[in-house]
Coordinates of C-alpha atoms and ligand atoms in Angstrom, one line a residue:
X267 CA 110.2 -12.1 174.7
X268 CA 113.8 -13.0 174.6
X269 CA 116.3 -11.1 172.9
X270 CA 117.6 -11.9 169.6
X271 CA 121.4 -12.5 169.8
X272 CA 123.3 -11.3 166.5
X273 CA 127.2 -12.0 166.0
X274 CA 128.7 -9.0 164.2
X275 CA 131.8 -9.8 162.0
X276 CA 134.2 -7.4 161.0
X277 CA 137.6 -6.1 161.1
X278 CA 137.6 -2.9 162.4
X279 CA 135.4 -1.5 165.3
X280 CA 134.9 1.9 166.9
X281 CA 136.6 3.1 168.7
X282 CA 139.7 0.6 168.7
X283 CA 140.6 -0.1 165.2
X284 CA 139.3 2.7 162.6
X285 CA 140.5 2.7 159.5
X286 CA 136.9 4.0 157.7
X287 CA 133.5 4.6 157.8
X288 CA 133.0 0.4 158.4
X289 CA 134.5 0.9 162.1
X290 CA 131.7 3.8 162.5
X291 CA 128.7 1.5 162.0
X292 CA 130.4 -1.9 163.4
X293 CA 131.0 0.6 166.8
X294 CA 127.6 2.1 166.7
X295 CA 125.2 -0.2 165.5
X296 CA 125.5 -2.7 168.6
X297 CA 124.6 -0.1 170.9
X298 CA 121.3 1.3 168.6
X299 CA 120.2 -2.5 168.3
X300 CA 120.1 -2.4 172.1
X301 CA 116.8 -0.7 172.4
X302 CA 115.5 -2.8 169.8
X303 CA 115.9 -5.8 172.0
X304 CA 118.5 -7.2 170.1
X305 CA 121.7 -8.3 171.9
X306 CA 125.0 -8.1 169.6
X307 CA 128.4 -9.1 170.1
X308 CA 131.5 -8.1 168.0
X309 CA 133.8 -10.2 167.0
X310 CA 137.1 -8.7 165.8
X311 CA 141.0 -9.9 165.3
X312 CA 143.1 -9.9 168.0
X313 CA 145.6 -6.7 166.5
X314 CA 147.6 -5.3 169.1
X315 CA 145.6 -2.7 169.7
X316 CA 142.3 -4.5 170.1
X317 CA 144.6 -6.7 172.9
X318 CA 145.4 -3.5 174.7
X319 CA 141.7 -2.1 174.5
X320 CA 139.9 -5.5 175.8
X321 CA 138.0 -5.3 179.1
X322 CA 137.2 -8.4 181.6
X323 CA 138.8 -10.7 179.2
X324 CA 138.4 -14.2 179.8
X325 CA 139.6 -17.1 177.5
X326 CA 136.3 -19.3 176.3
X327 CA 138.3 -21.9 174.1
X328 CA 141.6 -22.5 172.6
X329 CA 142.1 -23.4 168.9
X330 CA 145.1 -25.3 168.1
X331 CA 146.9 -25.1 165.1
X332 CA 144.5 -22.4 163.8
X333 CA 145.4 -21.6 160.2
X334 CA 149.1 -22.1 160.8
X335 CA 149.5 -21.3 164.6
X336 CA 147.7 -22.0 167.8
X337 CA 145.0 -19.4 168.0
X338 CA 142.3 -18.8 171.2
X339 CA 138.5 -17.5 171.3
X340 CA 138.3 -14.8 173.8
X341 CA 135.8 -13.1 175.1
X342 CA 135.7 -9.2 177.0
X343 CA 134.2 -5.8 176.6
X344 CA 135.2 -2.5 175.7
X345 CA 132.7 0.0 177.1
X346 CA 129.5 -1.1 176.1
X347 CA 131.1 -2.8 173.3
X348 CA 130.7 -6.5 173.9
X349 CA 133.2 -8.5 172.1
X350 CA 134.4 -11.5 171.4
X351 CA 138.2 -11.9 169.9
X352 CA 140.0 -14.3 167.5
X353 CA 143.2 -14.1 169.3
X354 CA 145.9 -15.9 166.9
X355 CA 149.6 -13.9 167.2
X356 CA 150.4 -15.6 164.1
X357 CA 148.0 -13.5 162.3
X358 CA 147.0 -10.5 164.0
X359 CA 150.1 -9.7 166.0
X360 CA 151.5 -6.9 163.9
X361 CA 151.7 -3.0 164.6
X362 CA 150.0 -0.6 161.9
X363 CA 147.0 -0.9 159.3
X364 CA 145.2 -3.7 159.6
X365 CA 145.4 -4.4 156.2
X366 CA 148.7 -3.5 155.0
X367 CA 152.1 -4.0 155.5
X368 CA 155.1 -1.2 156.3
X369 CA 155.6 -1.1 152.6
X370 CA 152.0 -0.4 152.0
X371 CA 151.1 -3.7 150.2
X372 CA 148.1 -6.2 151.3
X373 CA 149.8 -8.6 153.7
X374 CA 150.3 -11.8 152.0
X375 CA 148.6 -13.9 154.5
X376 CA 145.2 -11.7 154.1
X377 CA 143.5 -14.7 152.8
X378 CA 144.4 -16.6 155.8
X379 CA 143.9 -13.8 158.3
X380 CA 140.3 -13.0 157.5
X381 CA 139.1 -16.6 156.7
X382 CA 140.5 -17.4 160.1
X383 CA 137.9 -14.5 161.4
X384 CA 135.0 -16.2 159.3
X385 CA 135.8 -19.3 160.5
X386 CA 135.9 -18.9 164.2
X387 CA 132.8 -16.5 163.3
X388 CA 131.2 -20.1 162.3
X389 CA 132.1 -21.9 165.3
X390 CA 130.2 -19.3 167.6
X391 CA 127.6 -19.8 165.0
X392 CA 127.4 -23.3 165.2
X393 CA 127.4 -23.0 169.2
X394 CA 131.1 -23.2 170.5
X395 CA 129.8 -20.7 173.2
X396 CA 127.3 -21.7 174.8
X397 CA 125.8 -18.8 176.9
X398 CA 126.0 -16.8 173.1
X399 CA 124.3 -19.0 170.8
X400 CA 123.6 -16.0 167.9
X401 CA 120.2 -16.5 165.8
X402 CA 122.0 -14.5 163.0
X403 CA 125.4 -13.6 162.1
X404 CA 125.9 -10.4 160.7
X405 CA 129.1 -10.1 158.3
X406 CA 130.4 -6.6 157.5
X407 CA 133.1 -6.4 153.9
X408 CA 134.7 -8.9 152.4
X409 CA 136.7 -9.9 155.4
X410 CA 133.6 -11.2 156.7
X411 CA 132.3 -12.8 153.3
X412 CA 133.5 -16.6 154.1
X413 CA 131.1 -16.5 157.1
X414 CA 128.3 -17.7 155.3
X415 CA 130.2 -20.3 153.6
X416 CA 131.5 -21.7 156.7
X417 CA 128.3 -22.1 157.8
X418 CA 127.2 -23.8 154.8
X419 CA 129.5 -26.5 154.2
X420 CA 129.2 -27.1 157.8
X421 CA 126.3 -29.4 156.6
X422 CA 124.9 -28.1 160.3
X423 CA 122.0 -26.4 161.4
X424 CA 123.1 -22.9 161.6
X425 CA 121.7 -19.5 161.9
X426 CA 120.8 -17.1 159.7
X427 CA 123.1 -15.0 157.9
X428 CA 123.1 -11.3 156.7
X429 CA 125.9 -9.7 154.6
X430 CA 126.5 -5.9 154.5
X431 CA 128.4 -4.4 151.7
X432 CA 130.0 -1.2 153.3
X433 CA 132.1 -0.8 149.5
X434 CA 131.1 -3.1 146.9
X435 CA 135.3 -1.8 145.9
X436 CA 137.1 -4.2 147.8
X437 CA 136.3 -7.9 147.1
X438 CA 138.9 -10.1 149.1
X439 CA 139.8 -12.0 145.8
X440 CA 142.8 -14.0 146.0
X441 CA 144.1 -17.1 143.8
X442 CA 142.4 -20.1 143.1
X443 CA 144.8 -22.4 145.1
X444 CA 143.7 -21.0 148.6
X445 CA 140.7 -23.4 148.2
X446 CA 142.2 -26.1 150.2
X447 CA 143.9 -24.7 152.6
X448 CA 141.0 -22.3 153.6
X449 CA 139.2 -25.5 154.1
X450 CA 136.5 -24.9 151.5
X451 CA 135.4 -28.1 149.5
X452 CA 136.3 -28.3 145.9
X453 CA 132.1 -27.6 145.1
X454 CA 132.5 -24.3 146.7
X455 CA 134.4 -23.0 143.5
X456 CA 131.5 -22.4 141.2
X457 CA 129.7 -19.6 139.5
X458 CA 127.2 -20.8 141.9
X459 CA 130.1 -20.4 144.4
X460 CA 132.7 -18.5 145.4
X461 CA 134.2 -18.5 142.3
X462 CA 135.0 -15.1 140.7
X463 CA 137.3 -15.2 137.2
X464 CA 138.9 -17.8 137.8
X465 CA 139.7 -16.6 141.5
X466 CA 138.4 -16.8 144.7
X467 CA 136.0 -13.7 145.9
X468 CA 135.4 -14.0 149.3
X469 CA 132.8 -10.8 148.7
X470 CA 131.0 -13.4 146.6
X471 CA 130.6 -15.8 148.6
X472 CA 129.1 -13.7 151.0
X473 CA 126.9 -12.0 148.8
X474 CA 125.9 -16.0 147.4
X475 CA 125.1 -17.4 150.6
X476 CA 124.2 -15.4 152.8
X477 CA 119.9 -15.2 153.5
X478 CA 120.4 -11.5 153.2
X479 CA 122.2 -8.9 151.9
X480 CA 122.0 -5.0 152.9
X481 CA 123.8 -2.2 151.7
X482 CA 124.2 1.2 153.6
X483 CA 121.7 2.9 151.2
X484 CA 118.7 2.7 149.0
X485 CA 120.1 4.3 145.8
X486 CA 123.5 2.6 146.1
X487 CA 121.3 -1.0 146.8
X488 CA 120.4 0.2 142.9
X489 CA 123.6 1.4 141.9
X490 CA 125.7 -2.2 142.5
X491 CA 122.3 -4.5 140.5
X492 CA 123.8 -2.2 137.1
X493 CA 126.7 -3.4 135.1
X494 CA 128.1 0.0 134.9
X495 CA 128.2 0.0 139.2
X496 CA 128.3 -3.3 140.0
X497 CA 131.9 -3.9 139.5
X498 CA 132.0 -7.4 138.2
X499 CA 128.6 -8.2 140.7
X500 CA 125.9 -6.6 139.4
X501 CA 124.5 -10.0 137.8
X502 CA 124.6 -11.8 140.8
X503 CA 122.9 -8.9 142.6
X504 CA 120.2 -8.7 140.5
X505 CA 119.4 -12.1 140.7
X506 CA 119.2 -11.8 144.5
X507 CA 117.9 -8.0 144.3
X508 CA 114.5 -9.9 146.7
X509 CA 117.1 -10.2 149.3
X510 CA 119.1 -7.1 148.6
X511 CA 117.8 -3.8 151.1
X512 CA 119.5 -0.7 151.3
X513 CA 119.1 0.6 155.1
X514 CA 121.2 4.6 155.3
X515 CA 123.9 4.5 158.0
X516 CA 123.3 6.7 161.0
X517 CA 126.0 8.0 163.2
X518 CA 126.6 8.2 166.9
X519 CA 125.2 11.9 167.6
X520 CA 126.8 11.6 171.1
X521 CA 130.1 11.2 169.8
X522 CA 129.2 13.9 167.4
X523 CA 127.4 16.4 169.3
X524 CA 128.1 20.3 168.5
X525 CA 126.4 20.6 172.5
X526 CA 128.7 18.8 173.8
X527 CA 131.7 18.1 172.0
X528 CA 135.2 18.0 173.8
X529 CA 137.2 18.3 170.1
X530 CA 135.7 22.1 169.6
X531 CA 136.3 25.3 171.6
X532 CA 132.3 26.9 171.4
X533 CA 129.1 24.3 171.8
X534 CA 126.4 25.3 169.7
X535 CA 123.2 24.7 168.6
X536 CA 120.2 25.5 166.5
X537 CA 119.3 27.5 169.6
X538 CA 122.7 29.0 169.4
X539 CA 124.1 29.2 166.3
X540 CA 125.6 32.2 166.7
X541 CA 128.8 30.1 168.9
X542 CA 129.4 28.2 166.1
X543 CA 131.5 31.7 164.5
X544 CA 134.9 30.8 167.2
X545 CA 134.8 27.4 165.6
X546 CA 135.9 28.7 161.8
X547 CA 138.2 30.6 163.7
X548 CA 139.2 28.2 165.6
X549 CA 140.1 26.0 162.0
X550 CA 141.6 28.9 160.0
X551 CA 144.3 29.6 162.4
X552 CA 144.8 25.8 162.9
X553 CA 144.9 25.3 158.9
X554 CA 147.2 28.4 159.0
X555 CA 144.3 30.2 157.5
X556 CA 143.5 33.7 157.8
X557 CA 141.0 34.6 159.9
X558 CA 138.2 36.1 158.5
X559 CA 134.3 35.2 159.4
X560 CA 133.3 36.6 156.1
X561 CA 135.2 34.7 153.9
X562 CA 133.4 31.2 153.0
X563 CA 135.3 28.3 154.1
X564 CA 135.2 25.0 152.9
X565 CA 135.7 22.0 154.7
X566 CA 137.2 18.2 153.8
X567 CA 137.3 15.5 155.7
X568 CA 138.4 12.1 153.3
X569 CA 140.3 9.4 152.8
X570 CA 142.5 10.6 149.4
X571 CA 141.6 7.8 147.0
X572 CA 139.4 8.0 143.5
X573 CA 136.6 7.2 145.0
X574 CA 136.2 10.2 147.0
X575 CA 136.7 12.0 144.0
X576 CA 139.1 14.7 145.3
X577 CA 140.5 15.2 142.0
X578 CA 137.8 17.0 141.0
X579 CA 138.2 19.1 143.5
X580 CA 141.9 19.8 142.4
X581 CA 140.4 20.7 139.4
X582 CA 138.4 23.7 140.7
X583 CA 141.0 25.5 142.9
X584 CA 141.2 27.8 140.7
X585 CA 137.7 28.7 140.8
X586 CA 138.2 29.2 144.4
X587 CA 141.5 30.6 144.6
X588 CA 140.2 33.4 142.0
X589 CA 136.8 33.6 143.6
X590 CA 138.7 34.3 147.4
X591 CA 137.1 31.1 148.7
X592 CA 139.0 29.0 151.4
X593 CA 139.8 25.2 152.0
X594 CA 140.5 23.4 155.2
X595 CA 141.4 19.7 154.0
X596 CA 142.1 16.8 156.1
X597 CA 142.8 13.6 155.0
X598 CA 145.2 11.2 154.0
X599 CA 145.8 8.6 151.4
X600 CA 147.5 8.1 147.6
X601 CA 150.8 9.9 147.0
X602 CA 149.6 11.6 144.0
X603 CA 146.7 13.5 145.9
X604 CA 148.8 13.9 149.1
X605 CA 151.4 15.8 147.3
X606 CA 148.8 17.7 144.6
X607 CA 147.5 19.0 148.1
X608 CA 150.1 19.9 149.6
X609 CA 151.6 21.7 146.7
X610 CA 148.1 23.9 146.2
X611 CA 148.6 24.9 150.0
X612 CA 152.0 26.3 149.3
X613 CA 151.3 28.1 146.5
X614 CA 148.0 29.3 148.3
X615 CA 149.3 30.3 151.7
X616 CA 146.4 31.7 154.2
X617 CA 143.7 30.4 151.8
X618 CA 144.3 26.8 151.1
X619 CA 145.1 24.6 154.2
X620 CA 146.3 20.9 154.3
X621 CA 146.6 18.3 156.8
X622 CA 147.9 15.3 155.2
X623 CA 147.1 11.9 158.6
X624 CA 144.2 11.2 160.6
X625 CA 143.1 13.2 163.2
X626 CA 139.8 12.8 164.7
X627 CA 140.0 15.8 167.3
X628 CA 140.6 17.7 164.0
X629 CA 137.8 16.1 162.3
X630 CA 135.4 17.0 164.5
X631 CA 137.0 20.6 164.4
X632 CA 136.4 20.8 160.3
X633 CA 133.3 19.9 160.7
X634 CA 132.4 22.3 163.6
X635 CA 134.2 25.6 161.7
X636 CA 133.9 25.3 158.2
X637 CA 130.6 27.0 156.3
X638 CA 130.3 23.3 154.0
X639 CA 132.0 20.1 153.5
X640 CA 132.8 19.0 150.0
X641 CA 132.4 15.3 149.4
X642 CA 132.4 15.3 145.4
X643 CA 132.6 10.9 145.7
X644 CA 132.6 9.1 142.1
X645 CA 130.9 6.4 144.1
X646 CA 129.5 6.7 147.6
X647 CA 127.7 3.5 149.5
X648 CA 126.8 5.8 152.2
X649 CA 129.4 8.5 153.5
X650 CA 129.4 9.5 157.0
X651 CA 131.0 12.8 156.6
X652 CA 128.2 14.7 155.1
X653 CA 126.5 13.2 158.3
X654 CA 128.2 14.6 160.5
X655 CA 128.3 18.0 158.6
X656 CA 124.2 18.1 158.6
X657 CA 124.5 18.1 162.1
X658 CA 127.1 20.5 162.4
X659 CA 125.6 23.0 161.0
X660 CA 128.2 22.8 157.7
X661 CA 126.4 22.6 154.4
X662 CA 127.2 19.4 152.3
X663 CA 128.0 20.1 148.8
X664 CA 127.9 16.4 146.9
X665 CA 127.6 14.3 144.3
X666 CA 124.1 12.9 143.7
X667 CA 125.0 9.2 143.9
X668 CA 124.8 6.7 146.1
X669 CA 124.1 7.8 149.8
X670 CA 124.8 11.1 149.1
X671 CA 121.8 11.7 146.9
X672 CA 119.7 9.8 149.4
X673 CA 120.7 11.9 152.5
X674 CA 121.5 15.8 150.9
X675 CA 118.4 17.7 149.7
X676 CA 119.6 20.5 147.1
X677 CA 117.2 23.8 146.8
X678 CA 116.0 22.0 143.2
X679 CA 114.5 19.5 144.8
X680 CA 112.6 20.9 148.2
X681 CA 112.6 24.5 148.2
X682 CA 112.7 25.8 151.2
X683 CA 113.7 22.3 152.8
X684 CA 117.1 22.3 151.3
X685 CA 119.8 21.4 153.6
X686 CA 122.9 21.7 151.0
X687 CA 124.0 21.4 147.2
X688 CA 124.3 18.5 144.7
X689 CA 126.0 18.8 141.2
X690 CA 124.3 17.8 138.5
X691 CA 126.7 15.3 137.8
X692 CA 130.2 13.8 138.1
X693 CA 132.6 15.8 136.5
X694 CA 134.7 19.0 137.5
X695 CA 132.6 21.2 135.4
X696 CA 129.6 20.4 137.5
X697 CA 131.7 20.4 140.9
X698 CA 133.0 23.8 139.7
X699 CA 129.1 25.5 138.9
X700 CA 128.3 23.9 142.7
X701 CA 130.9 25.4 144.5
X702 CA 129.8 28.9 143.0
X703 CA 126.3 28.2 143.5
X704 CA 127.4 27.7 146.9
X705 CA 129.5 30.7 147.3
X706 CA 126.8 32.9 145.7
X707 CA 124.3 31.3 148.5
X708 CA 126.9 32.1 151.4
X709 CA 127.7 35.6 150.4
X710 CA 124.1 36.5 149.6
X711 CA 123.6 36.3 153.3
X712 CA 125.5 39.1 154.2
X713 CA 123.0 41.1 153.2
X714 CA 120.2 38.5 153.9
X715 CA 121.3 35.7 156.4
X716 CA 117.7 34.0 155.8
X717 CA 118.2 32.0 153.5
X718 CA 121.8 30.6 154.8
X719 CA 120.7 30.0 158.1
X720 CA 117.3 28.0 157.6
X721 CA 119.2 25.6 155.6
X722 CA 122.0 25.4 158.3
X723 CA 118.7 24.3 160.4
X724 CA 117.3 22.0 158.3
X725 CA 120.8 20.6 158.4
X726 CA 121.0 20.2 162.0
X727 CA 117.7 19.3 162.3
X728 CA 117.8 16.5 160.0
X729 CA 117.9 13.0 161.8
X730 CA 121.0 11.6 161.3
X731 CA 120.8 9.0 164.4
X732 CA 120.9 5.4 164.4
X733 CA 117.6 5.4 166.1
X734 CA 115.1 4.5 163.3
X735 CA 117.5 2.8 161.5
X736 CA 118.7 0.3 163.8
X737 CA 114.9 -0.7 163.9
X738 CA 115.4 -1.5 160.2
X739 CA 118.5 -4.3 160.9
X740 CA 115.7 -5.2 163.7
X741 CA 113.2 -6.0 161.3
X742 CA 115.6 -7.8 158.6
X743 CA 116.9 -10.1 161.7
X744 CA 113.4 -10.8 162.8
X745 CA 112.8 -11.7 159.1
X746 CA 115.3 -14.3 158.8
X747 CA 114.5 -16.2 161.9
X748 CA 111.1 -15.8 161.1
X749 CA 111.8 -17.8 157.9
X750 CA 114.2 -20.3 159.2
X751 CA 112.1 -21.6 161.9
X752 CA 110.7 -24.5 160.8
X753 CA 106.9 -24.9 160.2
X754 CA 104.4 -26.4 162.8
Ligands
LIG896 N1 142.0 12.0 157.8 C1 141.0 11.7 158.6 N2 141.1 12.0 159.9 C2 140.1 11.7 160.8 N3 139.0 11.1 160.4 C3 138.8 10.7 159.1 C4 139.8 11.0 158.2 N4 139.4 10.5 157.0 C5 138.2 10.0 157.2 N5 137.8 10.1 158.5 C6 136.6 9.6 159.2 O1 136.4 8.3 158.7 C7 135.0 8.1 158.4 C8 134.8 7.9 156.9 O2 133.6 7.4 156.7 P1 132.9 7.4 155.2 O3 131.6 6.7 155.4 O4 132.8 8.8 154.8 O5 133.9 6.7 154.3 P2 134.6 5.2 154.0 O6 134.8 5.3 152.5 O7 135.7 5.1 154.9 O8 133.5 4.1 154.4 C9 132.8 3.1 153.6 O9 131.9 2.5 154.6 C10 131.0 3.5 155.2 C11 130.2 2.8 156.3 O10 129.2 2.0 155.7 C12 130.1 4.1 154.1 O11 129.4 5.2 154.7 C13 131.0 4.7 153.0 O12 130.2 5.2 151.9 C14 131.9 3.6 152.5 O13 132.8 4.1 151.4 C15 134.3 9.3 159.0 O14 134.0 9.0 160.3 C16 135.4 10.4 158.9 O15 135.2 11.4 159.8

């Protein structure tokens, strides 16, 4: 049997370009696919610091006048990352976030930047490589969304298309007069369409043509068909909920691997659990924390926006302040959580710690030394952090929605299966009985460690590795070529 050839779309990638969880499972998921007999390769803008990173490049065509500038297909490697790369100055050739500019606003050209992605995504589609013809492209967000389109009004034979909504938040919708110049025909802008209020959605049109869509988890693959979730989509959704599947995220357990992990000072394991201790020492004097194993220690590791919901969490320092509990916080994102942060560290010296940037090494540290990870999300399609916690050996305490509630198992629901705590619901007031429910769990084992440690086992024990899950995208792939074969 031949391998299936998939085209992955997106712009970010593991480990060159990371601005979230979507780099994670864009880096990953190629790899996992491999022993499913599925080839993929990635194809990603040409940023600065993808140009650095690429491997054995080699120029396969050359696109002139490409969306406002001469642009060229390239293809190279990055490890075992194969990749192809929309190389187009004009566009990508600027230092920072890949979505923002230095004052922190969407770059004005976004609508150009990521069609241009979509589009040369449809030209591998449609065959412009010949030794990677893909029998599906896979488009990850809203920068990916025009792939499907491209292929459409191609009025070619093309393959199959999937869609994967990594946040169902961020839409790509931009003003009605793009049409043109994105080279869409005027029948594109429909309900039907791409047409979203008047605007354009480039999420839409993903989500309207594509053969399938998945999401990166069954209870959020519920959440987005309801008004209240869908944010302006949940219609459409429902109407294609017989092509909507919601397959969990994994993550790469030999990047995160308490065995073997060059971030932390002391490997552990369920075999030796006892060298995970130097660890929360390790982050309380690195959080400028005092060092105490018997204190409980929570951990954060989150982009500062609404959705991770780390207001809440502001809202229940003083439970924890009171109550002697610690926090180790890392992340980075809107002013007004930034500052609230820093300020509750400064008035809480040697209890409350605060890293406002992004710091992997630091992340993996967090995960590796605090007792559990908070991730208290309004909204969560997946979440990778409580992921990584499970295996670490930190208990998750979350917010039953989305991935969250699909991948946490609370005491209420399993007994003695439990591998950390959900609150009841989204508010402070249930965050705030949580964290004590925790606390009361952690310092009950001092006098019993029982009951502490066989969840920190059934944490690390859980499978939180692409393995069976890549197996799912395996399936859906073989699904769609299945059905666009033609009969006889
Ligand atoms: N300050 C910091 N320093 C270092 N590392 C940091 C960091 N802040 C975050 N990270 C890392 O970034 C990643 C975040 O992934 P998440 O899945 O939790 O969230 P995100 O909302 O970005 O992703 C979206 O896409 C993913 C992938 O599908 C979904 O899981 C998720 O629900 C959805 O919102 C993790 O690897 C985490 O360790």
């Amino acid at each position: 049997m031949t391998p299936l050839r998939v085209l992955s779309v997106a712009s970010e990638v593991y480990p060159i370009v990371k601005t979230g969880g979507l780099a994670d499972v864009v880096g990953a998921l190629p790899w996992a696919l491999m022993a499913e007999d599925i080839e993929v390769r990635t194809l990603i803008p040409g940023y600065p610091a993808v140009m650095a990173a690429l491997e054995q490049v080699g120029e396969i065509s050359s696109l002139p006048n490409f969306f406002g500038g001469n642009a060229r297909l390239l293809g190279g490697s990055h490890g075992a990352l194969d990749l192809f790369v929309l190389d187009a100055p004009h566009l990508y050739d600027r230092e920072g976030n890949p979505y923002l500019g230095p004052d922190g606003k969407d770059w004005p050209d976004n609508p150009f930047r990521f069609a241009a992605l979509a589009r040369a995504a449809s030209y591998i589609g449609l065959g412009a490589v010949p030794s990677f013809v893909p029998d599906v492209v896979h488009g990850h967000d809203w920068q990916a969304g025009l792939v499907p389109a491209y292929l459409l009004y191609s009025h070619r034979p093309h393959p199959g298309t999937v869609m994967t909504v990594h946040n169902l938040a961020f839409q790509g919708r931009f003003p009605r007069h793009f049409l043109p110049p994105l080279g869409l025909p005027p029948e594109s802008f429909s309900i039907y369409g791409l047409e979203y209020y008047g605007d354009i959605s480039f999420l839409k049109a993903g989500l309207q043509f594509a053969d399938k869509i998945t999401t990166v988890s069954p209870t959020y693959a519920r959440e987005i068909q309801s008004d209240e979730h869908g944010m302006g989509l949940g219609g459409l959704l429902r109407q294609r909920s017989s092509d909507l599947v919601g397959i969990l995220n994994g993550i790469d357990t030999t990047v995160w691997d308490p065995g073997n992990d060059p971030a932390i000072p002391s490997h552990f394991g369920i075999e030796k659990l006892e060298a995970r201790a130097p660890n929360k020492a390790a982050l309380q004097t690195r959080m400028g924390l005092q060092v105490s194993p018997e204190t409980f220690l929570l951990g954060v590791v989150s982009r500062l926006t609404s959705q991770k919901g780390l207001d809440l969490l502001l809202s229940c320092l003083p439970t924890l302040t009171s109550a002697g509990i610690q926090l180790a916080l890392l992340g980075d994102g809107e002013a007004e959580l930034r500052e609230a942060f820093r300020a509750a560290a400064a008035r809480h010296p040697g209890q409350i710690g605060v890293v406002i940037g992004y710091d992997e090494g630091l992340a993996h540290l967090v995960q590796a030394g605090c007792d559990a990870l908070v991730v208290p999300s309004r909204f969560e399609p997946c979440g990778l952090t409580q992921l990584c916690a499970l295996r670490y050996g930190a208990l998750p305490i979350v917010t039953a929605v989305g991935g969250l509630a699909d991948t946490v198992i609370d005491e209420t629901e399993a007994g003695v299966a439990a591998t950390g705590f959900k609150c009841a619901s989204v508010t402070a007031e249930a965050l705030d009985q949580t964290l004590r429910r925790a606390a009361a769990a952690f310092y009950a084992a001092r006098s019993n460690a029982s009951n502490w440690t066989r969840m920190q086992l059934n944490a690390m024990l859980t499978d939180v590795s692409w393995r069976h899950r890549a197996g799912r995208y395996a399936e859906l792939y073989r699904q769609i070529v299945a059905q666009r074969r033609p009969a006889g």
